[in-house]
PDB file of C-alpha atoms in Angstrom:
ATOM      1  CA  UNK A  74       0.000   0.000   0.000  1.00 57.00           C
ATOM      2  CA  UNK A  75       1.699   3.191  -1.144  1.00 71.00           C
ATOM      3  CA  UNK A  76      -0.859   5.908  -1.781  1.00 87.00           C
ATOM      4  CA  UNK A  77      -3.015   7.872   0.598  1.00 88.00           C
ATOM      5  CA  UNK A  78      -6.118   6.944  -1.413  1.00 89.00           C
ATOM      6  CA  UNK A  79      -5.427   3.230  -1.072  1.00 89.00           C
ATOM      7  CA  UNK A  80      -4.727   3.571   2.650  1.00 88.00           C
ATOM      8  CA  UNK A  81      -7.932   5.519   3.291  1.00 90.00           C
ATOM      9  CA  UNK A  82     -10.013   3.128   1.175  1.00 89.00           C
ATOM     10  CA  UNK A  83      -8.708   0.121   3.104  1.00 87.00           C
ATOM     11  CA  UNK A  84      -9.268   1.951   6.371  1.00 85.00           C
ATOM     12  CA  UNK A  85     -12.868   2.794   5.446  1.00 86.00           C
ATOM     13  CA  UNK A  86     -13.603  -0.760   4.318  1.00 84.00           C
ATOM     14  CA  UNK A  87     -12.213  -2.356   7.448  1.00 83.00           C
ATOM     15  CA  UNK A  88     -13.222   0.175  10.095  1.00 81.00           C
ATOM     16  CA  UNK A  89     -16.455   1.569   8.616  1.00 81.00           C
ATOM     17  CA  UNK A  90     -15.689   4.734  10.595  1.00 84.00           C
ATOM     18  CA  UNK A  91     -15.864   7.896   8.505  1.00 87.00           C
ATOM     19  CA  UNK A  92     -14.564  10.067  11.343  1.00 87.00           C
ATOM     20  CA  UNK A  93     -11.437   7.934  11.626  1.00 88.00           C
ATOM     21  CA  UNK A  94     -10.901   8.125   7.854  1.00 89.00           C
ATOM     22  CA  UNK A  95     -11.328  11.917   7.984  1.00 91.00           C
ATOM     23  CA  UNK A  96      -8.771  12.121  10.795  1.00 91.00           C
ATOM     24  CA  UNK A  97      -6.133  10.187   8.797  1.00 91.00           C
ATOM     25  CA  UNK A  98      -6.995  12.024   5.573  1.00 91.00           C
ATOM     26  CA  UNK A  99      -6.220  15.313   7.310  1.00 92.00           C
ATOM     27  CA  UNK A 100      -3.172  13.953   9.078  1.00 91.00           C
ATOM     28  CA  UNK A 101      -1.538  12.585   5.929  1.00 91.00           C
ATOM     29  CA  UNK A 102      -2.300  15.816   4.048  1.00 91.00           C
ATOM     30  CA  UNK A 103      -0.725  17.868   6.858  1.00 91.00           C
ATOM     31  CA  UNK A 104       2.386  15.695   6.937  1.00 90.00           C
ATOM     32  CA  UNK A 105       2.739  15.880   3.161  1.00 91.00           C
ATOM     33  CA  UNK A 106       2.276  19.668   3.315  1.00 89.00           C
ATOM     34  CA  UNK A 107       4.964  19.712   5.983  1.00 87.00           C
ATOM     35  CA  UNK A 108       7.442  18.254   3.509  1.00 89.00           C
ATOM     36  CA  UNK A 109       6.892  14.506   3.849  1.00 86.00           C
ATOM     37  CA  UNK A 110       6.612  12.186   0.900  1.00 89.00           C
ATOM     38  CA  UNK A 111       3.156  10.639   0.581  1.00 89.00           C
ATOM     39  CA  UNK A 112       4.388   7.064   0.159  1.00 88.00           C
ATOM     40  CA  UNK A 113       6.737   7.269   3.160  1.00 88.00           C
ATOM     41  CA  UNK A 114       4.070   8.970   5.293  1.00 88.00           C
ATOM     42  CA  UNK A 115       1.575   6.224   4.453  1.00 88.00           C
ATOM     43  CA  UNK A 116       4.227   3.550   5.004  1.00 87.00           C
ATOM     44  CA  UNK A 117       4.948   4.948   8.481  1.00 86.00           C
ATOM     45  CA  UNK A 118       1.331   4.413   9.527  1.00 84.00           C
ATOM     46  CA  UNK A 119       0.635   1.025  11.019  1.00 77.00           C
ATOM     47  CA  UNK A 120      -2.806   0.082   9.715  1.00 78.00           C
ATOM     48  CA  UNK A 121      -3.185  -2.802  12.142  1.00 77.00           C
ATOM     49  CA  UNK A 122      -2.477  -0.544  15.115  1.00 75.00           C
ATOM     50  CA  UNK A 123      -4.776   2.135  13.717  1.00 77.00           C
ATOM     51  CA  UNK A 124      -7.613  -0.370  13.436  1.00 76.00           C
ATOM     52  CA  UNK A 125      -6.930  -1.831  16.869  1.00 75.00           C
ATOM     53  CA  UNK A 126      -7.082   1.608  18.491  1.00 70.00           C
ATOM     54  CA  UNK A 127     -10.224   2.606  16.566  1.00 65.00           C
ATOM     55  CA  UNK A 128     -11.930  -0.693  17.468  1.00 61.00           C
ATOM     56  CA  UNK A 129     -11.205   0.084  21.093  1.00 54.00           C
ATOM     57  CA  UNK A 130     -12.927   3.471  20.725  1.00 57.00           C
ATOM     58  CA  UNK A 131     -15.907   1.901  18.896  1.00 58.00           C
ATOM     59  CA  UNK A 132     -16.210  -0.809  21.515  1.00 58.00           C
ATOM     60  CA  UNK A 133     -16.261   1.806  24.263  1.00 58.00           C
ATOM     61  CA  UNK A 134     -18.909   3.817  22.386  1.00 58.00           C
ATOM     62  CA  UNK A 135     -20.968   0.639  21.866  1.00 59.00           C
ATOM     63  CA  UNK A 136     -20.788  -0.103  25.579  1.00 60.00           C
ATOM     64  CA  UNK A 137     -21.969   3.416  26.438  1.00 62.00           C
ATOM     65  CA  UNK A 138     -24.830   3.151  23.924  1.00 64.00           C
ATOM     66  CA  UNK A 139     -25.782  -0.281  25.264  1.00 68.00           C
ATOM     67  CA  UNK A 140     -25.799   1.056  28.842  1.00 70.00           C
ATOM     68  CA  UNK A 141     -28.016   3.964  27.773  1.00 69.00           C
ATOM     69  CA  UNK A 142     -30.320   1.528  25.952  1.00 72.00           C
ATOM     70  CA  UNK A 143     -30.521  -0.635  29.064  1.00 74.00           C
ATOM     71  CA  UNK A 144     -31.474   2.388  31.176  1.00 76.00           C
ATOM     72  CA  UNK A 145     -34.192   3.329  28.657  1.00 77.00           C
ATOM     73  CA  UNK A 146     -35.409  -0.290  28.658  1.00 80.00           C
ATOM     74  CA  UNK A 147     -35.649  -0.330  32.442  1.00 83.00           C
ATOM     75  CA  UNK A 148     -37.661   2.907  32.492  1.00 83.00           C
ATOM     76  CA  UNK A 149     -40.074   1.417  29.956  1.00 86.00           C
ATOM     77  CA  UNK A 150     -40.470  -1.752  32.030  1.00 86.00           C
ATOM     78  CA  UNK A 151     -41.219   0.303  35.163  1.00 86.00           C
ATOM     79  CA  UNK A 152     -43.766   2.389  33.236  1.00 86.00           C
ATOM     80  CA  UNK A 153     -45.458  -0.699  31.800  1.00 87.00           C
ATOM     81  CA  UNK A 154     -45.502  -2.332  35.227  1.00 84.00           C
ATOM     82  CA  UNK A 155     -47.202   0.725  36.714  1.00 85.00           C
ATOM     83  CA  UNK A 156     -49.886   0.897  34.025  1.00 87.00           C
ATOM     84  CA  UNK A 157     -50.578  -2.829  34.049  1.00 86.00           C
ATOM     85  CA  UNK A 158     -51.243  -2.988  37.809  1.00 85.00           C
ATOM     86  CA  UNK A 159     -55.096  -3.329  37.346  1.00 86.00           C
ATOM     87  CA  UNK A 160     -54.440  -6.516  35.320  1.00 87.00           C
ATOM     88  CA  UNK A 161     -51.359  -7.905  37.035  1.00 85.00           C
ATOM     89  CA  UNK A 162     -52.743  -7.558  40.573  1.00 87.00           C
ATOM     90  CA  UNK A 163     -55.788  -9.872  40.032  1.00 89.00           C
ATOM     91  CA  UNK A 164     -53.561 -12.195  37.993  1.00 90.00           C
ATOM     92  CA  UNK A 165     -51.024 -12.375  40.811  1.00 89.00           C
ATOM     93  CA  UNK A 166     -53.861 -13.037  43.287  1.00 91.00           C
ATOM     94  CA  UNK A 167     -55.233 -15.820  41.052  1.00 92.00           C
ATOM     95  CA  UNK A 168     -51.740 -17.315  40.754  1.00 90.00           C
ATOM     96  CA  UNK A 169     -51.281 -17.280  44.530  1.00 90.00           C
ATOM     97  CA  UNK A 170     -54.686 -18.902  45.025  1.00 91.00           C
ATOM     98  CA  UNK A 171     -53.811 -21.625  42.491  1.00 90.00           C
ATOM     99  CA  UNK A 172     -50.527 -22.286  44.297  1.00 86.00           C
ATOM    100  CA  UNK A 173     -52.429 -22.458  47.595  1.00 89.00           C
ATOM    101  CA  UNK A 174     -54.939 -24.893  46.045  1.00 90.00           C
ATOM    102  CA  UNK A 175     -52.063 -27.097  44.879  1.00 84.00           C
ATOM    103  CA  UNK A 176     -50.578 -27.095  48.367  1.00 84.00           C
ATOM    104  CA  UNK A 177     -53.945 -27.963  49.954  1.00 88.00           C
ATOM    105  CA  UNK A 178     -54.478 -30.751  47.398  1.00 85.00           C
ATOM    106  CA  UNK A 179     -50.998 -32.089  48.176  1.00 79.00           C
ATOM    107  CA  UNK A 180     -51.685 -32.016  51.913  1.00 83.00           C
ATOM    108  CA  UNK A 181     -55.056 -33.748  51.401  1.00 86.00           C
ATOM    109  CA  UNK A 182     -53.454 -36.446  49.253  1.00 81.00           C
ATOM    110  CA  UNK A 183     -50.700 -37.056  51.778  1.00 80.00           C
ATOM    111  CA  UNK A 184     -53.254 -37.025  54.603  1.00 84.00           C
ATOM    112  CA  UNK A 185     -55.509 -39.450  52.715  1.00 82.00           C
ATOM    113  CA  UNK A 186     -52.659 -41.773  51.901  1.00 80.00           C
ATOM    114  CA  UNK A 187     -51.429 -41.589  55.518  1.00 82.00           C
ATOM    115  CA  UNK A 188     -54.930 -42.451  56.765  1.00 83.00           C
ATOM    116  CA  UNK A 189     -55.028 -45.347  54.274  1.00 79.00           C
ATOM    117  CA  UNK A 190     -51.777 -46.708  55.698  1.00 81.00           C
ATOM    118  CA  UNK A 191     -52.996 -46.387  59.302  1.00 84.00           C
ATOM    119  CA  UNK A 192     -56.406 -47.924  58.593  1.00 81.00           C
ATOM    120  CA  UNK A 193     -54.802 -50.634  56.430  1.00 78.00           C
ATOM    121  CA  UNK A 194     -52.474 -51.673  59.270  1.00 83.00           C
ATOM    122  CA  UNK A 195     -55.262 -51.404  61.860  1.00 82.00           C
ATOM    123  CA  UNK A 196     -57.576 -53.475  59.635  1.00 79.00           C
ATOM    124  CA  UNK A 197     -54.999 -56.228  59.176  1.00 80.00           C
ATOM    125  CA  UNK A 198     -54.203 -56.341  62.907  1.00 84.00           C
ATOM    126  CA  UNK A 199     -57.921 -56.399  63.803  1.00 81.00           C
ATOM    127  CA  UNK A 200     -58.688 -59.055  61.179  1.00 79.00           C
ATOM    128  CA  UNK A 201     -55.897 -61.306  62.472  1.00 80.00           C
ATOM    129  CA  UNK A 202     -56.905 -60.672  66.109  1.00 82.00           C
ATOM    130  CA  UNK A 203     -60.561 -61.666  65.691  1.00 81.00           C
ATOM    131  CA  UNK A 204     -59.737 -64.391  63.179  1.00 78.00           C
ATOM    132  CA  UNK A 205     -61.442 -62.877  60.097  1.00 75.00           C
ATOM    133  CA  UNK A 206     -61.479 -64.575  56.720  1.00 78.00           C
ATOM    134  CA  UNK A 207     -58.303 -64.480  54.624  1.00 79.00           C
ATOM    135  CA  UNK A 208     -60.124 -62.413  51.914  1.00 81.00           C
ATOM    136  CA  UNK A 209     -60.704 -59.574  54.364  1.00 78.00           C
ATOM    137  CA  UNK A 210     -57.043 -59.567  55.423  1.00 79.00           C
ATOM    138  CA  UNK A 211     -56.127 -59.493  51.752  1.00 83.00           C
ATOM    139  CA  UNK A 212     -58.470 -56.506  51.191  1.00 82.00           C
ATOM    140  CA  UNK A 213     -56.856 -54.562  54.061  1.00 78.00           C
ATOM    141  CA  UNK A 214     -53.412 -55.431  52.705  1.00 83.00           C
ATOM    142  CA  UNK A 215     -54.501 -54.091  49.297  1.00 84.00           C
ATOM    143  CA  UNK A 216     -55.627 -50.789  50.874  1.00 80.00           C
ATOM    144  CA  UNK A 217     -52.323 -50.574  52.692  1.00 83.00           C
ATOM    145  CA  UNK A 218     -50.392 -51.239  49.471  1.00 86.00           C
ATOM    146  CA  UNK A 219     -52.335 -48.605  47.497  1.00 85.00           C
ATOM    147  CA  UNK A 220     -51.767 -46.050  50.280  1.00 81.00           C
ATOM    148  CA  UNK A 221     -48.052 -46.804  50.386  1.00 84.00           C
ATOM    149  CA  UNK A 222     -47.752 -46.511  46.602  1.00 87.00           C
ATOM    150  CA  UNK A 223     -49.658 -43.186  46.745  1.00 82.00           C
ATOM    151  CA  UNK A 224     -47.302 -41.848  49.439  1.00 81.00           C
ATOM    152  CA  UNK A 225     -44.235 -42.973  47.486  1.00 85.00           C
ATOM    153  CA  UNK A 226     -45.585 -41.358  44.301  1.00 85.00           C
ATOM    154  CA  UNK A 227     -46.450 -38.040  46.007  1.00 81.00           C
ATOM    155  CA  UNK A 228     -43.065 -38.043  47.768  1.00 81.00           C
ATOM    156  CA  UNK A 229     -41.260 -38.653  44.490  1.00 85.00           C
ATOM    157  CA  UNK A 230     -43.148 -35.893  42.631  1.00 85.00           C
ATOM    158  CA  UNK A 231     -42.766 -33.417  45.487  1.00 80.00           C
ATOM    159  CA  UNK A 232     -39.045 -34.099  45.900  1.00 83.00           C
ATOM    160  CA  UNK A 233     -38.432 -33.653  42.144  1.00 85.00           C
ATOM    161  CA  UNK A 234     -40.374 -30.375  42.109  1.00 84.00           C
ATOM    162  CA  UNK A 235     -38.570 -29.135  45.208  1.00 81.00           C
ATOM    163  CA  UNK A 236     -35.127 -30.088  43.826  1.00 85.00           C
ATOM    164  CA  UNK A 237     -35.860 -28.269  40.554  1.00 85.00           C
ATOM    165  CA  UNK A 238     -37.094 -25.210  42.425  1.00 81.00           C
ATOM    166  CA  UNK A 239     -34.045 -25.269  44.698  1.00 80.00           C
ATOM    167  CA  UNK A 240     -31.659 -25.514  41.708  1.00 81.00           C
ATOM    168  CA  UNK A 241     -33.481 -22.693  39.921  1.00 82.00           C
ATOM    169  CA  UNK A 242     -33.191 -20.451  43.005  1.00 78.00           C
ATOM    170  CA  UNK A 243     -29.505 -21.284  43.517  1.00 77.00           C
ATOM    171  CA  UNK A 244     -28.650 -20.644  39.852  1.00 76.00           C
ATOM    172  CA  UNK A 245     -30.557 -17.352  39.839  1.00 74.00           C
ATOM    173  CA  UNK A 246     -28.923 -16.220  43.071  1.00 72.00           C
ATOM    174  CA  UNK A 247     -25.403 -17.060  41.896  1.00 70.00           C
ATOM    175  CA  UNK A 248     -25.937 -15.560  38.448  1.00 69.00           C
ATOM    176  CA  UNK A 249     -27.178 -12.305  40.014  1.00 67.00           C
ATOM    177  CA  UNK A 250     -24.222 -12.326  42.399  1.00 63.00           C
ATOM    178  CA  UNK A 251     -21.696 -12.952  39.577  1.00 59.00           C
ATOM    179  CA  UNK A 252     -23.302 -10.220  37.438  1.00 56.00           C
ATOM    180  CA  UNK A 253     -22.952  -7.778  40.342  1.00 55.00           C
ATOM    181  CA  UNK A 254     -19.311  -8.784  40.764  1.00 52.00           C
ATOM    182  CA  UNK A 255     -18.657  -8.297  37.028  1.00 48.00           C
ATOM    183  CA  UNK A 256     -20.146  -4.807  37.183  1.00 43.00           C
TER     184      UNK A 256
ATOM    185  CA  UNK B 140      13.833  15.034  29.889  1.00 43.00           C
ATOM    186  CA  UNK B 141      12.951  13.622  26.492  1.00 45.00           C
ATOM    187  CA  UNK B 142      14.576  10.263  27.089  1.00 45.00           C
ATOM    188  CA  UNK B 143      13.019  10.022  30.537  1.00 45.00           C
ATOM    189  CA  UNK B 144       9.526  10.531  29.117  1.00 49.00           C
ATOM    190  CA  UNK B 145      10.164   8.055  26.325  1.00 50.00           C
ATOM    191  CA  UNK B 146      10.961   5.223  28.705  1.00 54.00           C
ATOM    192  CA  UNK B 147       8.108   6.090  31.061  1.00 64.00           C
ATOM    193  CA  UNK B 148       5.859   3.353  32.398  1.00 69.00           C
ATOM    194  CA  UNK B 149       2.940   2.715  30.024  1.00 70.00           C
ATOM    195  CA  UNK B 150       0.292   3.187  32.738  1.00 70.00           C
ATOM    196  CA  UNK B 151       1.778   6.477  33.908  1.00 73.00           C
ATOM    197  CA  UNK B 152       2.062   7.646  30.312  1.00 76.00           C
ATOM    198  CA  UNK B 153      -1.560   6.713  29.609  1.00 75.00           C
ATOM    199  CA  UNK B 154      -2.701   8.907  32.463  1.00 77.00           C
ATOM    200  CA  UNK B 155      -0.543  11.788  31.306  1.00 88.00           C
ATOM    201  CA  UNK B 156      -1.444  11.781  27.601  1.00 90.00           C
ATOM    202  CA  UNK B 157      -4.911  13.261  28.163  1.00 91.00           C
ATOM    203  CA  UNK B 158      -3.452  16.010  30.345  1.00 93.00           C
ATOM    204  CA  UNK B 159      -0.683  16.669  27.811  1.00 94.00           C
ATOM    205  CA  UNK B 160      -3.232  17.126  25.029  1.00 94.00           C
ATOM    206  CA  UNK B 161      -5.288  19.445  27.224  1.00 95.00           C
ATOM    207  CA  UNK B 162      -2.140  21.385  28.146  1.00 95.00           C
ATOM    208  CA  UNK B 163      -1.214  21.690  24.487  1.00 95.00           C
ATOM    209  CA  UNK B 164      -4.687  22.994  23.640  1.00 96.00           C
ATOM    210  CA  UNK B 165      -4.605  25.437  26.558  1.00 95.00           C
ATOM    211  CA  UNK B 166      -1.839  27.261  24.666  1.00 95.00           C
ATOM    212  CA  UNK B 167      -4.160  27.681  21.700  1.00 95.00           C
ATOM    213  CA  UNK B 168      -6.511  25.815  19.376  1.00 95.00           C
ATOM    214  CA  UNK B 169      -4.744  23.171  17.359  1.00 95.00           C
ATOM    215  CA  UNK B 170      -5.200  20.294  14.898  1.00 95.00           C
ATOM    216  CA  UNK B 171      -4.119  16.637  14.912  1.00 93.00           C
ATOM    217  CA  UNK B 172      -0.646  16.808  13.363  1.00 93.00           C
ATOM    218  CA  UNK B 173       0.249  19.991  15.261  1.00 94.00           C
ATOM    219  CA  UNK B 174      -0.774  18.413  18.575  1.00 95.00           C
ATOM    220  CA  UNK B 175       1.422  15.392  17.840  1.00 93.00           C
ATOM    221  CA  UNK B 176       4.385  17.649  16.991  1.00 92.00           C
ATOM    222  CA  UNK B 177       3.899  19.712  20.182  1.00 92.00           C
ATOM    223  CA  UNK B 178       3.625  16.756  22.509  1.00 92.00           C
ATOM    224  CA  UNK B 179       6.396  14.743  20.810  1.00 90.00           C
ATOM    225  CA  UNK B 180       8.918  17.154  22.339  1.00 89.00           C
ATOM    226  CA  UNK B 181       8.138  15.725  25.778  1.00 89.00           C
ATOM    227  CA  UNK B 182       6.445  12.403  25.124  1.00 85.00           C
ATOM    228  CA  UNK B 183       6.318   9.848  22.357  1.00 85.00           C
ATOM    229  CA  UNK B 184       2.859  10.072  20.792  1.00 85.00           C
ATOM    230  CA  UNK B 185       1.684   8.337  17.633  1.00 86.00           C
ATOM    231  CA  UNK B 186      -1.225   9.231  15.364  1.00 87.00           C
ATOM    232  CA  UNK B 187      -3.112   6.112  16.356  1.00 86.00           C
ATOM    233  CA  UNK B 188      -2.719   6.941  20.054  1.00 87.00           C
ATOM    234  CA  UNK B 189      -3.925  10.509  19.655  1.00 91.00           C
ATOM    235  CA  UNK B 190      -7.202   9.625  17.906  1.00 89.00           C
ATOM    236  CA  UNK B 191      -8.791   7.742  20.831  1.00 88.00           C
ATOM    237  CA  UNK B 192      -7.501  10.377  23.239  1.00 91.00           C
ATOM    238  CA  UNK B 193      -9.172  13.170  21.275  1.00 93.00           C
ATOM    239  CA  UNK B 194     -12.379  11.148  20.983  1.00 91.00           C
ATOM    240  CA  UNK B 195     -12.339  10.490  24.720  1.00 90.00           C
ATOM    241  CA  UNK B 196     -11.726  14.138  25.593  1.00 94.00           C
ATOM    242  CA  UNK B 197     -14.441  15.262  23.186  1.00 94.00           C
ATOM    243  CA  UNK B 198     -16.854  12.696  24.611  1.00 93.00           C
ATOM    244  CA  UNK B 199     -16.123  13.957  28.124  1.00 93.00           C
ATOM    245  CA  UNK B 200     -16.765  17.550  27.046  1.00 95.00           C
ATOM    246  CA  UNK B 201     -13.187  18.600  27.783  1.00 96.00           C
ATOM    247  CA  UNK B 202     -12.514  19.656  24.190  1.00 96.00           C
ATOM    248  CA  UNK B 203     -14.695  20.711  21.288  1.00 96.00           C
ATOM    249  CA  UNK B 204     -14.067  20.910  17.560  1.00 95.00           C
ATOM    250  CA  UNK B 205     -14.639  23.227  14.635  1.00 95.00           C
ATOM    251  CA  UNK B 206     -13.548  23.126  11.025  1.00 93.00           C
ATOM    252  CA  UNK B 207     -11.585  25.744   9.100  1.00 93.00           C
ATOM    253  CA  UNK B 208     -10.990  25.729   5.309  1.00 92.00           C
ATOM    254  CA  UNK B 209      -7.335  25.122   4.529  1.00 91.00           C
ATOM    255  CA  UNK B 210      -5.757  24.574   1.085  1.00 87.00           C
ATOM    256  CA  UNK B 211      -9.045  23.469  -0.467  1.00 89.00           C
ATOM    257  CA  UNK B 212      -9.971  21.097   2.341  1.00 90.00           C
ATOM    258  CA  UNK B 213     -11.408  21.322   5.838  1.00 90.00           C
ATOM    259  CA  UNK B 214      -9.037  21.142   8.770  1.00 93.00           C
ATOM    260  CA  UNK B 215     -10.490  20.075  12.101  1.00 94.00           C
ATOM    261  CA  UNK B 216      -9.377  22.229  15.024  1.00 96.00           C
ATOM    262  CA  UNK B 217      -9.617  21.233  18.664  1.00 96.00           C
ATOM    263  CA  UNK B 218     -10.375  23.767  21.371  1.00 96.00           C
ATOM    264  CA  UNK B 219     -10.210  23.292  25.129  1.00 96.00           C
ATOM    265  CA  UNK B 220     -13.482  23.909  26.991  1.00 96.00           C
ATOM    266  CA  UNK B 221     -14.062  25.400  30.447  1.00 96.00           C
ATOM    267  CA  UNK B 222     -14.347  21.836  31.820  1.00 95.00           C
ATOM    268  CA  UNK B 223     -11.023  21.032  30.167  1.00 95.00           C
ATOM    269  CA  UNK B 224      -9.385  23.991  31.879  1.00 95.00           C
ATOM    270  CA  UNK B 225     -10.801  22.993  35.252  1.00 95.00           C
ATOM    271  CA  UNK B 226      -9.420  19.464  34.654  1.00 94.00           C
ATOM    272  CA  UNK B 227      -6.002  21.055  34.149  1.00 93.00           C
ATOM    273  CA  UNK B 228      -6.477  22.951  37.413  1.00 93.00           C
ATOM    274  CA  UNK B 229      -7.321  19.694  39.175  1.00 92.00           C
ATOM    275  CA  UNK B 230      -4.177  18.137  37.727  1.00 92.00           C
ATOM    276  CA  UNK B 231      -2.117  21.005  39.132  1.00 90.00           C
ATOM    277  CA  UNK B 232      -3.458  20.386  42.644  1.00 89.00           C
ATOM    278  CA  UNK B 233      -2.911  16.631  42.277  1.00 88.00           C
ATOM    279  CA  UNK B 234       0.588  17.231  40.998  1.00 87.00           C
ATOM    280  CA  UNK B 235       1.537  19.278  44.067  1.00 87.00           C
ATOM    281  CA  UNK B 236       0.554  16.359  46.315  1.00 87.00           C
ATOM    282  CA  UNK B 237       2.347  13.847  44.062  1.00 87.00           C
ATOM    283  CA  UNK B 238       5.430  16.076  43.913  1.00 88.00           C
ATOM    284  CA  UNK B 239       5.668  15.967  47.719  1.00 89.00           C
ATOM    285  CA  UNK B 240       5.598  12.142  47.580  1.00 90.00           C
ATOM    286  CA  UNK B 241       8.215  12.128  44.817  1.00 88.00           C
ATOM    287  CA  UNK B 242      10.392  14.479  46.809  1.00 91.00           C
ATOM    288  CA  UNK B 243      10.127  12.204  49.871  1.00 92.00           C
ATOM    289  CA  UNK B 244      11.030   9.130  47.784  1.00 92.00           C
ATOM    290  CA  UNK B 245      13.969  10.860  46.092  1.00 91.00           C
ATOM    291  CA  UNK B 246      15.278  12.187  49.420  1.00 91.00           C
ATOM    292  CA  UNK B 247      15.084   8.669  50.874  1.00 91.00           C
ATOM    293  CA  UNK B 248      17.010   7.293  47.887  1.00 91.00           C
ATOM    294  CA  UNK B 249      19.667  10.019  48.311  1.00 89.00           C
ATOM    295  CA  UNK B 250      20.046   9.195  52.009  1.00 87.00           C
ATOM    296  CA  UNK B 251      20.342   5.483  51.174  1.00 83.00           C
ATOM    297  CA  UNK B 252      22.984   6.188  48.536  1.00 84.00           C
ATOM    298  CA  UNK B 253      24.949   8.476  50.864  1.00 84.00           C
ATOM    299  CA  UNK B 254      25.319   5.675  53.450  1.00 77.00           C
TER     300      UNK B 254
END
């Protein structure tokens, strides 16, 4: 690369920064006016370094713009949240009630299964004690088995849900913490 | 002085380049090549180093620009702003404190060498 035109064209193609091109256009012209030879002036400029430095400036500008965009985004979210309160409040209430219903259902299921186990055992003991027919003992054993399976199933589902929830909370907490540290 | 500034630590130099450009502009409005020539008497400064410095100073409102026709083209001049001048004033106060530390260090070295 020997001419100013070639240098500036390459610079524009690679950097896409007109201000940077204008800066070097002026600089080369000034150096040539000062008595330098165009080819040697251009040769003295390190294009790679020029691009590296300009990329640094662009990256910094991008970061500033992104930060401003984020701030604008946050303001919009706050505004939307404020205006959507008449909808979100009943929705949040409905969500809480659904969660509560799930909890109550879970408790009822566990309670029912627990009662099944107790009555199953009591039934078997009573049947053996008074010398009931083998069919009746078998029936009580069946109730006991169903109740135990129900408890095992509920326990399994609950533990999986709780483990997932716990992992989700831990990941969110650590991600938020790491983001704060990075800032 | 020249050789001392040339072999200066990169971090120290980085902090001083902005101030040097502001100091150069406090003597009068100037353009890219002229700024490089002025500062090169005390510190090595390349074209690629000056560009981000000028952009940074302009972004911070410490310098502003205007264009003047020159030999059939437009030459971009840089001018120090009031904020730029107050930054120079701040540097002067900082320098007085740093100079006291330097003086203490140099005195200690002299005492050590005299032993």
